Short mmCIF file of C-alpha atoms in Angstrom, two decimals:
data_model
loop_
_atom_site.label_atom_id
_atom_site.label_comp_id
_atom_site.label_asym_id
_atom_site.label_seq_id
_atom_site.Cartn_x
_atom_site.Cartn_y
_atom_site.Cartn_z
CA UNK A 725 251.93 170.12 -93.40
CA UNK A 726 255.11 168.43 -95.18
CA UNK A 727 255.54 166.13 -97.65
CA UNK A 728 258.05 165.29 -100.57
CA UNK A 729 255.87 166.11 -103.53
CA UNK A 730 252.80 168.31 -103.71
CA UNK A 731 250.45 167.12 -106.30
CA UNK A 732 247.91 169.58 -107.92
CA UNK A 733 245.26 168.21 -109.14
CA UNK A 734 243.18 164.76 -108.65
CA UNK A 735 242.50 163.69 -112.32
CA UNK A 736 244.03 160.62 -114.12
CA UNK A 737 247.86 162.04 -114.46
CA UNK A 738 248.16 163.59 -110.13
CA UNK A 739 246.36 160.53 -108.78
CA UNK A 740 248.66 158.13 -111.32
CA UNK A 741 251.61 159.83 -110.52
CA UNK A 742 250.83 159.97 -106.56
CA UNK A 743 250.66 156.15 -107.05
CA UNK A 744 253.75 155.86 -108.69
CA UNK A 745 255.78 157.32 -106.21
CA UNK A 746 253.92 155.38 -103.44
CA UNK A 747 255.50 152.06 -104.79
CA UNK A 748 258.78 153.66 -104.64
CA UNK A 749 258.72 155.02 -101.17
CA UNK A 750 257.58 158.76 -101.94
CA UNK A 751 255.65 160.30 -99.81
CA UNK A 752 252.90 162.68 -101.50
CA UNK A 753 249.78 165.05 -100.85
CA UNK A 754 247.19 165.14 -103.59
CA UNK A 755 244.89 168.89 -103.70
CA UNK A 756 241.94 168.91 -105.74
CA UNK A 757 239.45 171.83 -105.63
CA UNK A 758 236.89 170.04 -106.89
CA UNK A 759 234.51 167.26 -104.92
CA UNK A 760 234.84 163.26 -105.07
CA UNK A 761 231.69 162.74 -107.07
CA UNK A 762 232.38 165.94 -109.63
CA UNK A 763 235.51 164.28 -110.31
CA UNK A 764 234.39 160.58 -110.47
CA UNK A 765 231.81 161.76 -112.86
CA UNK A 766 233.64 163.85 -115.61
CA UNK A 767 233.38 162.00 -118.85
CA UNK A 768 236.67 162.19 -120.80
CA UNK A 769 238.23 159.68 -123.06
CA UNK A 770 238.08 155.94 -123.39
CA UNK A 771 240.92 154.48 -125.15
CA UNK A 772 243.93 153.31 -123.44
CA UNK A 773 246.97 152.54 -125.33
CA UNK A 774 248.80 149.48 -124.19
CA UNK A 775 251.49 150.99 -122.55
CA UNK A 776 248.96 153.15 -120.06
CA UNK A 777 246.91 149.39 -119.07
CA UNK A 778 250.31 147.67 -118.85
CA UNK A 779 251.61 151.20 -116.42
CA UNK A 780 247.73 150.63 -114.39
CA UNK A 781 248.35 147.37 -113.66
CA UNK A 782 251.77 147.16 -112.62
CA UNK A 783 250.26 150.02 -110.52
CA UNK A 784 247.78 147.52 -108.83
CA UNK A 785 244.63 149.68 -110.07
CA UNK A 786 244.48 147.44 -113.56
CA UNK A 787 241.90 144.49 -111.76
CA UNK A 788 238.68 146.29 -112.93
CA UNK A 789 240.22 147.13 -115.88
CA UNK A 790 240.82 143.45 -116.59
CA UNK A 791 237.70 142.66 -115.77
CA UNK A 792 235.65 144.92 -117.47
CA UNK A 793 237.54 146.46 -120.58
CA UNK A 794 236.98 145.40 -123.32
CA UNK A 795 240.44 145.04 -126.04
CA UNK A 796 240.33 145.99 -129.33
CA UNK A 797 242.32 144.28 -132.12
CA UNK A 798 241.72 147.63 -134.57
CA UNK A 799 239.31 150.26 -135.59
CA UNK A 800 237.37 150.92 -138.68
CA UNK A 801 237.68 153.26 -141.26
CA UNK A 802 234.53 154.74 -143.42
CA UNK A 803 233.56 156.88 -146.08
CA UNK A 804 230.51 156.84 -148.39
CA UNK A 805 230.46 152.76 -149.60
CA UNK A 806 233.24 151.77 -147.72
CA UNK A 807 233.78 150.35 -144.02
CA UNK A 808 237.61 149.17 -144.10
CA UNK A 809 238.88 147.09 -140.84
CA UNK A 810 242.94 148.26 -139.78
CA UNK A 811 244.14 144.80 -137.45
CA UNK A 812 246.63 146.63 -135.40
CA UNK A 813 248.08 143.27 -133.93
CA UNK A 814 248.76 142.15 -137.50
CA UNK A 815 250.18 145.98 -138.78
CA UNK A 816 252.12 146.83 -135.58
CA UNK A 817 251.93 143.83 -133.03
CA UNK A 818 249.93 145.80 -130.48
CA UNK A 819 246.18 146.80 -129.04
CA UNK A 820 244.32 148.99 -127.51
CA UNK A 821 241.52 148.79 -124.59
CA UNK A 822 238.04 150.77 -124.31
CA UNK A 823 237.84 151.82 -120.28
CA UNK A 824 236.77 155.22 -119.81
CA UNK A 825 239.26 157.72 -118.03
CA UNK A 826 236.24 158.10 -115.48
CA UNK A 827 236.54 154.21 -114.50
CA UNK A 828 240.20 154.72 -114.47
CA UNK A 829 239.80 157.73 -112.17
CA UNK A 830 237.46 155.61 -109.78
CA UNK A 831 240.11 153.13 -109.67
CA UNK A 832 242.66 155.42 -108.74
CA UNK A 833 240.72 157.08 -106.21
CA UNK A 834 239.63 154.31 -104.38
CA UNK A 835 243.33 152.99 -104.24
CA UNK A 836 244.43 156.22 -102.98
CA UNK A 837 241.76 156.37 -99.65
CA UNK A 838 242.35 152.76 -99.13
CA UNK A 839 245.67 153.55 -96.91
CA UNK A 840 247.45 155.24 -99.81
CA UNK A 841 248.72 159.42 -99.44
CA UNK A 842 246.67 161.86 -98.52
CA UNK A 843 243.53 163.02 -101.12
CA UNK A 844 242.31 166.15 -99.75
CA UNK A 845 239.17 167.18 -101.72
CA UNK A 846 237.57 171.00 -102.46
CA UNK A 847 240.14 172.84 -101.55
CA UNK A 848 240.40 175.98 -102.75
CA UNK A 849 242.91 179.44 -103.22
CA UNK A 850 245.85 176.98 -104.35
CA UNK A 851 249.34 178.76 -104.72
CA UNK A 852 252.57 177.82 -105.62
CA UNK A 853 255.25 179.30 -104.26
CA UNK A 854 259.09 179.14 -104.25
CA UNK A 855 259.35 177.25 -106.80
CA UNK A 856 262.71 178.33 -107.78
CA UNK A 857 264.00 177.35 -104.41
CA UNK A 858 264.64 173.76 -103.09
CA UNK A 859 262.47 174.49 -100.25
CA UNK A 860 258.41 174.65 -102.46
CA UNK A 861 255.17 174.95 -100.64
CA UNK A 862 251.85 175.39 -101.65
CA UNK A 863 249.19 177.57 -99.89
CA UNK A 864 245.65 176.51 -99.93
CA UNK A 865 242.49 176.70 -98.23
CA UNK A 866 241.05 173.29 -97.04
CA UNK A 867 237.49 172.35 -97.05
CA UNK A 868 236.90 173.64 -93.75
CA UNK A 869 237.78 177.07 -94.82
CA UNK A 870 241.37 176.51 -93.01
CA UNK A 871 244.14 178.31 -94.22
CA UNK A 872 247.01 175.80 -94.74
CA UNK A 873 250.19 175.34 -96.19
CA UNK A 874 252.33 172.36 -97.38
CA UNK A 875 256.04 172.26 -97.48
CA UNK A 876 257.28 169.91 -100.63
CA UNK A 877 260.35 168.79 -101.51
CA UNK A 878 258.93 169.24 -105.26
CA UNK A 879 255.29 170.58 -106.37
CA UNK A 880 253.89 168.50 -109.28
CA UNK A 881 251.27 170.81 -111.60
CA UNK A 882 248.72 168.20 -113.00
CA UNK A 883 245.51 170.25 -112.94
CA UNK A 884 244.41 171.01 -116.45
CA UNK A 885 244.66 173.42 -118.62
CA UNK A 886 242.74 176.38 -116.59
CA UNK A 887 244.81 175.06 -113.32
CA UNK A 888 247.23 177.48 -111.58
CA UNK A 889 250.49 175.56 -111.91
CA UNK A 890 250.89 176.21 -115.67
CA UNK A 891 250.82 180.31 -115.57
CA UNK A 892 253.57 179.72 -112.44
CA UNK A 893 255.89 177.78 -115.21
CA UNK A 894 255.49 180.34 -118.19
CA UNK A 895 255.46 183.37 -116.05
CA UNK A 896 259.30 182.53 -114.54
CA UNK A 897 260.67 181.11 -117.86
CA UNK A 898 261.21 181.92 -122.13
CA UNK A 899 257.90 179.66 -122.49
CA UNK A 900 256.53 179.05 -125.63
CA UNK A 901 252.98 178.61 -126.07
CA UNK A 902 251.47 176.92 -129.27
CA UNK A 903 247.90 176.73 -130.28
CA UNK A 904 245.39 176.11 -133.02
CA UNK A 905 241.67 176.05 -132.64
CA UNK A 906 239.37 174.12 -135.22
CA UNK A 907 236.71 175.50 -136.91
CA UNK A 908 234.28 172.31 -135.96
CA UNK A 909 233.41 170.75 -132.41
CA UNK A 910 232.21 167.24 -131.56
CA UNK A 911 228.70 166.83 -130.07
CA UNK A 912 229.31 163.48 -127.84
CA UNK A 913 226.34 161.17 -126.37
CA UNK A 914 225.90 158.11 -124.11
CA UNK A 915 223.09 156.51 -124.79
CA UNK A 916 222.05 152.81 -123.39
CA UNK A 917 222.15 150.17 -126.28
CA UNK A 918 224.42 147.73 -126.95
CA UNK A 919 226.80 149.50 -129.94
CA UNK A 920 226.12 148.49 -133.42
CA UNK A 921 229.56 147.55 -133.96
CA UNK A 922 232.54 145.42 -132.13
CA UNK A 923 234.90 148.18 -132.41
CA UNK A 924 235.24 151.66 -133.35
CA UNK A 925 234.18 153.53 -136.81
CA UNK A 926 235.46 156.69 -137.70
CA UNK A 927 233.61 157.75 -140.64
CA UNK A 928 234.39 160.87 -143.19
CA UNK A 929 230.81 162.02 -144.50
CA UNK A 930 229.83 164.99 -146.71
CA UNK A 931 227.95 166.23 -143.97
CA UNK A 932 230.45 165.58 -141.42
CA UNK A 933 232.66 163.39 -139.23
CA UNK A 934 230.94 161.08 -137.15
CA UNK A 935 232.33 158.30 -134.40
CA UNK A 936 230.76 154.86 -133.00
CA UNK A 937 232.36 154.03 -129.71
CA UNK A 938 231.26 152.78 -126.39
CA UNK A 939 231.72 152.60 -122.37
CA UNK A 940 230.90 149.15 -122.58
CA UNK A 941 228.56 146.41 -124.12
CA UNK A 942 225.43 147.81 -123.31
CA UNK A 943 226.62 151.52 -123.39
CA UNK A 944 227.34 153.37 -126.74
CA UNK A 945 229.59 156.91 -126.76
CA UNK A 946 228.68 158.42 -130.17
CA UNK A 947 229.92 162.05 -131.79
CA UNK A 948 228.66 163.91 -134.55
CA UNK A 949 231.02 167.05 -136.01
CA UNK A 950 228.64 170.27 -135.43
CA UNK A 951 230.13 173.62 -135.44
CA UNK A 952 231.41 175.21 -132.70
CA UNK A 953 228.45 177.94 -131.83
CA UNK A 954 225.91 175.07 -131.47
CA UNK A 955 223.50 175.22 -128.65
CA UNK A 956 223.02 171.69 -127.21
CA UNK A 957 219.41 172.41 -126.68
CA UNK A 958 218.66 172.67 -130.20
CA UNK A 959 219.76 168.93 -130.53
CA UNK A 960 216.44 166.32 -129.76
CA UNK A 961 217.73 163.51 -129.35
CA UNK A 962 215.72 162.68 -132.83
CA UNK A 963 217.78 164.67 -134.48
CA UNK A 964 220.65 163.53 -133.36
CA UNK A 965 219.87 159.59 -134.23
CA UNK A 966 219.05 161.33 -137.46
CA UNK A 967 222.46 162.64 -138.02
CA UNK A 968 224.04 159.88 -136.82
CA UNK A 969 222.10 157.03 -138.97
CA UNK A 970 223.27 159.39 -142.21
CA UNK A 971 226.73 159.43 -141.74
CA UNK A 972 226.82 155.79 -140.58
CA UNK A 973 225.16 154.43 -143.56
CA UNK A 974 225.87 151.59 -145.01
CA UNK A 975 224.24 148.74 -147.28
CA UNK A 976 223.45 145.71 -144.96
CA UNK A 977 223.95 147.68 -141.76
CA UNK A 978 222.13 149.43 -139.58
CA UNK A 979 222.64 151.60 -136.56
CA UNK A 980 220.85 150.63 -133.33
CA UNK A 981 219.39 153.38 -131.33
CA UNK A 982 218.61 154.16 -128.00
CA UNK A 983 217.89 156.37 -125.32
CA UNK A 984 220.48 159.24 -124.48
CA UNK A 985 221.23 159.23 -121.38
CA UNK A 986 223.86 162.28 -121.49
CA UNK A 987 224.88 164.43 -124.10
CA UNK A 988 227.20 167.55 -124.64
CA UNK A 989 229.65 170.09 -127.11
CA UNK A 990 233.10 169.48 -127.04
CA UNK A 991 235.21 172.30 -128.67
CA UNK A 992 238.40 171.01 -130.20
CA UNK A 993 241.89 172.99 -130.18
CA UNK A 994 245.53 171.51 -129.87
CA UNK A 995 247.87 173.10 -127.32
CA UNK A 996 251.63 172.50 -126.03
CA UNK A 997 253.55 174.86 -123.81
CA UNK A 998 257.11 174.53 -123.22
CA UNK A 999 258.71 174.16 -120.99
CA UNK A 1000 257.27 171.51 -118.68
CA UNK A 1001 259.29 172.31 -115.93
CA UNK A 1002 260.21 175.81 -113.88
CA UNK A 1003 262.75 174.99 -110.55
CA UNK A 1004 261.34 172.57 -108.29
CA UNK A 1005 257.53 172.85 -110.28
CA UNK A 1006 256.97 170.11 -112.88
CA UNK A 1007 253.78 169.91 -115.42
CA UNK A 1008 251.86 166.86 -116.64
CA UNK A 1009 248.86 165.98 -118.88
CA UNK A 1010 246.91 168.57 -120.29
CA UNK A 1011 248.44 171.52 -117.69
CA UNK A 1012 251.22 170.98 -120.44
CA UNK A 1013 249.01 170.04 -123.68
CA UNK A 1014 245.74 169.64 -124.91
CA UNK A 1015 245.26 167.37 -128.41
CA UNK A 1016 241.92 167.01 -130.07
CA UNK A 1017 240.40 163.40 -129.43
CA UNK A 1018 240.10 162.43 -132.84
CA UNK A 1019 243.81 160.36 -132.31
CA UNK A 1020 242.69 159.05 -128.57
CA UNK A 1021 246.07 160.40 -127.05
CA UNK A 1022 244.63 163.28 -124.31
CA UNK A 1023 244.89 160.49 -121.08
CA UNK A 1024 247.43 158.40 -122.79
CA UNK A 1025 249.84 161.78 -122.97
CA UNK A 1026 249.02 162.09 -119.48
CA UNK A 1027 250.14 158.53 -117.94
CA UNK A 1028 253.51 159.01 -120.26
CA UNK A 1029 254.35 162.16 -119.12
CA UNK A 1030 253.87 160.94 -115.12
CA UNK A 1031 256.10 158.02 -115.82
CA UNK A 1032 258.44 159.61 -116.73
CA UNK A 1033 258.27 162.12 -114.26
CA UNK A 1034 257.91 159.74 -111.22
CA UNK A 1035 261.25 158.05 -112.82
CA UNK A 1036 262.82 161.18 -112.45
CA UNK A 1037 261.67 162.41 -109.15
CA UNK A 1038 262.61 158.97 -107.11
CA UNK A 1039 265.75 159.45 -108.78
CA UNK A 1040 265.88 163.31 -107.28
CA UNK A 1041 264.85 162.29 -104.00
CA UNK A 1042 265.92 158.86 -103.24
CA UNK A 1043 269.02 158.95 -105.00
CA UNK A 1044 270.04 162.70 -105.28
CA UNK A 1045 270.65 162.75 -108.98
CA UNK A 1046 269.62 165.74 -111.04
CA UNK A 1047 270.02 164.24 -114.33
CA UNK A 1048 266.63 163.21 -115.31
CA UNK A 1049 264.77 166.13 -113.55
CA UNK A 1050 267.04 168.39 -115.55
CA UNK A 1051 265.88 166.69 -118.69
CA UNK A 1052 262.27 166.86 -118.02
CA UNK A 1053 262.38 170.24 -118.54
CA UNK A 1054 261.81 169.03 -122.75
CA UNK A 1055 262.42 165.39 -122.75
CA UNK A 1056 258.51 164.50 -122.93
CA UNK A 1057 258.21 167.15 -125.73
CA UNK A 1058 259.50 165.04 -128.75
CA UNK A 1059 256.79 162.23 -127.96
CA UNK A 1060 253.86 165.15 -126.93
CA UNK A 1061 254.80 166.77 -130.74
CA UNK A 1062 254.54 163.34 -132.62
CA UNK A 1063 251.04 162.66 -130.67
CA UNK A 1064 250.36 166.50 -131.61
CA UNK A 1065 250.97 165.75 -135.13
CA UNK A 1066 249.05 162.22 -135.27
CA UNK A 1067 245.79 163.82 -133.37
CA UNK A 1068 245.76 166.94 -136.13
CA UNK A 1069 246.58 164.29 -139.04
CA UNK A 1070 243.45 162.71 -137.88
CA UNK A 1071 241.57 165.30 -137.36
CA UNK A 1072 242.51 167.08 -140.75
CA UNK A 1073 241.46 163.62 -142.70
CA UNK A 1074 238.04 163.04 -141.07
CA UNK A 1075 236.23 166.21 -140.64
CA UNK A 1076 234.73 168.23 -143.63
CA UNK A 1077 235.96 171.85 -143.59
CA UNK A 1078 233.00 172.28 -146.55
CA UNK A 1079 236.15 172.73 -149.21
CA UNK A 1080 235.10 170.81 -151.93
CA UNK A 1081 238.85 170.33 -153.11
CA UNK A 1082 239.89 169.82 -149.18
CA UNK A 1083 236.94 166.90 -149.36
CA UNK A 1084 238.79 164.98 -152.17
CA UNK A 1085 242.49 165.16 -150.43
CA UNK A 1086 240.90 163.76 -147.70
CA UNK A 1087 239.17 160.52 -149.91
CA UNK A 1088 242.45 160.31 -151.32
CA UNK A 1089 243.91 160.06 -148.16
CA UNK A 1090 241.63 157.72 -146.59
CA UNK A 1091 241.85 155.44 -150.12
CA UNK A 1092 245.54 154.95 -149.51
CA UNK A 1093 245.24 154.25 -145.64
CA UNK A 1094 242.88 151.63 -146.52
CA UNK A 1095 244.89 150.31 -149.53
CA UNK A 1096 248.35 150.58 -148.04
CA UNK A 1097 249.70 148.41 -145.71
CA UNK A 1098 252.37 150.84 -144.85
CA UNK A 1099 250.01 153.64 -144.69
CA UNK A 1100 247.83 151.83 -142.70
CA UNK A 1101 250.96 150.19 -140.32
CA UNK A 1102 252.06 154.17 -139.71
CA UNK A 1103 248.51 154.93 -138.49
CA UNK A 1104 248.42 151.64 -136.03
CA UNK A 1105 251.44 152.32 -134.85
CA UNK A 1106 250.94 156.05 -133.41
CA UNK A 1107 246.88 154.58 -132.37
CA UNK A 1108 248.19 152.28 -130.13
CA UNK A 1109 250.76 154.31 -128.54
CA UNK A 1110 254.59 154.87 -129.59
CA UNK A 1111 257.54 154.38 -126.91
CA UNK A 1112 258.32 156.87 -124.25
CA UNK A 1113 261.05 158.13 -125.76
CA UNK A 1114 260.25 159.15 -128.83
#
């Protein structure tokens, strides 16, 4: 098999990227070891920044996403007595739009079997190879048990953080790993009633952090801060409405309930490894970082970091130029950092550590979000997404 680039991985950033290149003449392969419907079903995140709808549908994959998601003008901020609105048009001029990464994924997949490159499914025993050479390939075995392997121009590692194309990177370079793990996890549900608000709440509780999203407007996403070593199966779905309706509480309001139709622990860590590039192999999306969700950046990260790499690779292999391949190798850092930063500034103002002095830095700090318009501007403004190039 040939092609020019050798995608590795079918989630939100290979299948974007894959598309990308498509418009601009590139021809790519997409390997996922994984099947159609495990993929199609993964919950992930559900806020888009407006630069990732604006990148879907100049894509042409943005008309169910028109259709069905649903914009948000700001989010809410709580702690005990207080439920303070942030209007991000009016702070920072820009929006955000609720649209699960698993509707986005759907979108892209369907695009990409409708006459688009190649999506080969469940494959399996993927290796890089020679990628310090301009001559790549990657080995696999297809889902027929076939060995095969596919000669690229460039291989493009967007499989996660347990893929194989990250290790390839950090094994042939002076990479740098960074990582913290936090003491708390999020236990996330979907549950079928309308949600009891019009946009998000992040609420600070003694007891914990606790989030009201949705999917969509008869589909609530909810999260309550448990500790890490929780066992999902000593959650009832009682006692999770129970948590929930605590933290939530407020005079004149009241949380509508429902039944849960999926729930699950979600560990939280933040992760970057540098560099994002090794010879002809490239990383994107969470094969190069991982933030916690509590900023909404994981799948926004992503689409960034494939546009600017498709950017850079037309400009490799339609035009010959090196320039902005040679500048991948740390360009995306900068912006990957400052979304770093913003998800762990979140995260460190919402959650309870159970430090009684930690507690009242973070009322402080939510007292002068809410009572600051610059305070409150900085926060809109990293939200709903900051330029490429940061």
């Amino acid at each position: 098999m040939r092609t020019q680039v050798g995608i590795i991985g079918a989630g939100p950033a290979g299948l974007l990227l894959s598309r990308l290149l498509q418009l601009q003449g590139i021809d790519t392969v997409v390997l996922e070891n994984r099947s159609r419907d495990y993929v199609e079903a993964r919950i992930r995140a559900g806020i888009l920044e407006q630069h990732t709808v604006s990148t879907l549908i100049d894509a042409g994959v943005g008309d169910r996403l028109q259709r069905e998601g649903l914009p948000h003008d700001g989010i809410f901020l709580q702690y005990p007595g207080t439920r303070h609105h942030l209007d991000f048009p009016e702070l920072c001029g820009r929006k955000v739009w609720v649209y699960g990464q698993t509707e986005v994924t759907k979108d892209l997949i369907s695009a990409q079997l409708a006459g688009g490159p190649p999506l080969l499914f469940e494959v399996s025993d993927v290796t890089p190879e020679d990628v310090d050479t301009d001559h790549p390939r990657i080995r696999f075995t297809d889902a027929d048990g076939v060995s095969q392997v596919l000669e690229c121009d460039v291989i493009a590692g967007t499989d996660g953080f347990h893929g194989v194309s990250r290790p390839v990177v950090t094994a042939g370079t002076s990479g740098l790993l960074w990582e913290r793990t936090y003491p708390y996890a999020w236990l996330g549900i979907l549950a079928d009633v309308a949600p009891s608000e019009d946009e998000l709440v992040y609420a600070w509780h003694p007891d914990g952090f606790a989030l009201l999203s949705m999917r969509s407007p008869s589909v609530s996403r909810l999260y309550l801060q448990v500790d890490p070593d929780e066992k999902i199966e000593d959650w009832s779905d009682d006692r999770i409405w129970d948590g929930l309706s605590t933290r939530f509480a407020l005079d004149g309001w009241e949380l509508e309930t429902g039944p849960v139709t999926e729930k699950s622990i979600l560990p939280m860590r933040s992760f970057v490894s540098a560099p994002m590039r090794r010879g002809r192999l490239f990383l994107a999306g969470d094969a190069a970082h991982i933030v916690p969700p509590t900023g909404a950046k994981g799948l926004n990260l992503a689409v960034a970091d494939v546009t600017l790499l498709a950017t850079a690779l037309v400009r490799l292999l339609a035009e010959k130029q090196t320039d902005l391949v040679d500048s991948y190798r740390g360009r995306p850092l900068a912006r990957v950092w400052r979304c770093t930063h913003f998800s762990w500034w979140m995260t460190s103002m919402l959650h309870r550590s159970g430090d009684d002095f930690d507690a009242e830095l973070q009322l402080s700090q939510l007292r002068r979000v809410c009572s600051s318009e610059a305070a409150a501007r900085e926060l809109a403004e990293n939200y709903t997404g900051l330029p490429l190039d940061v």
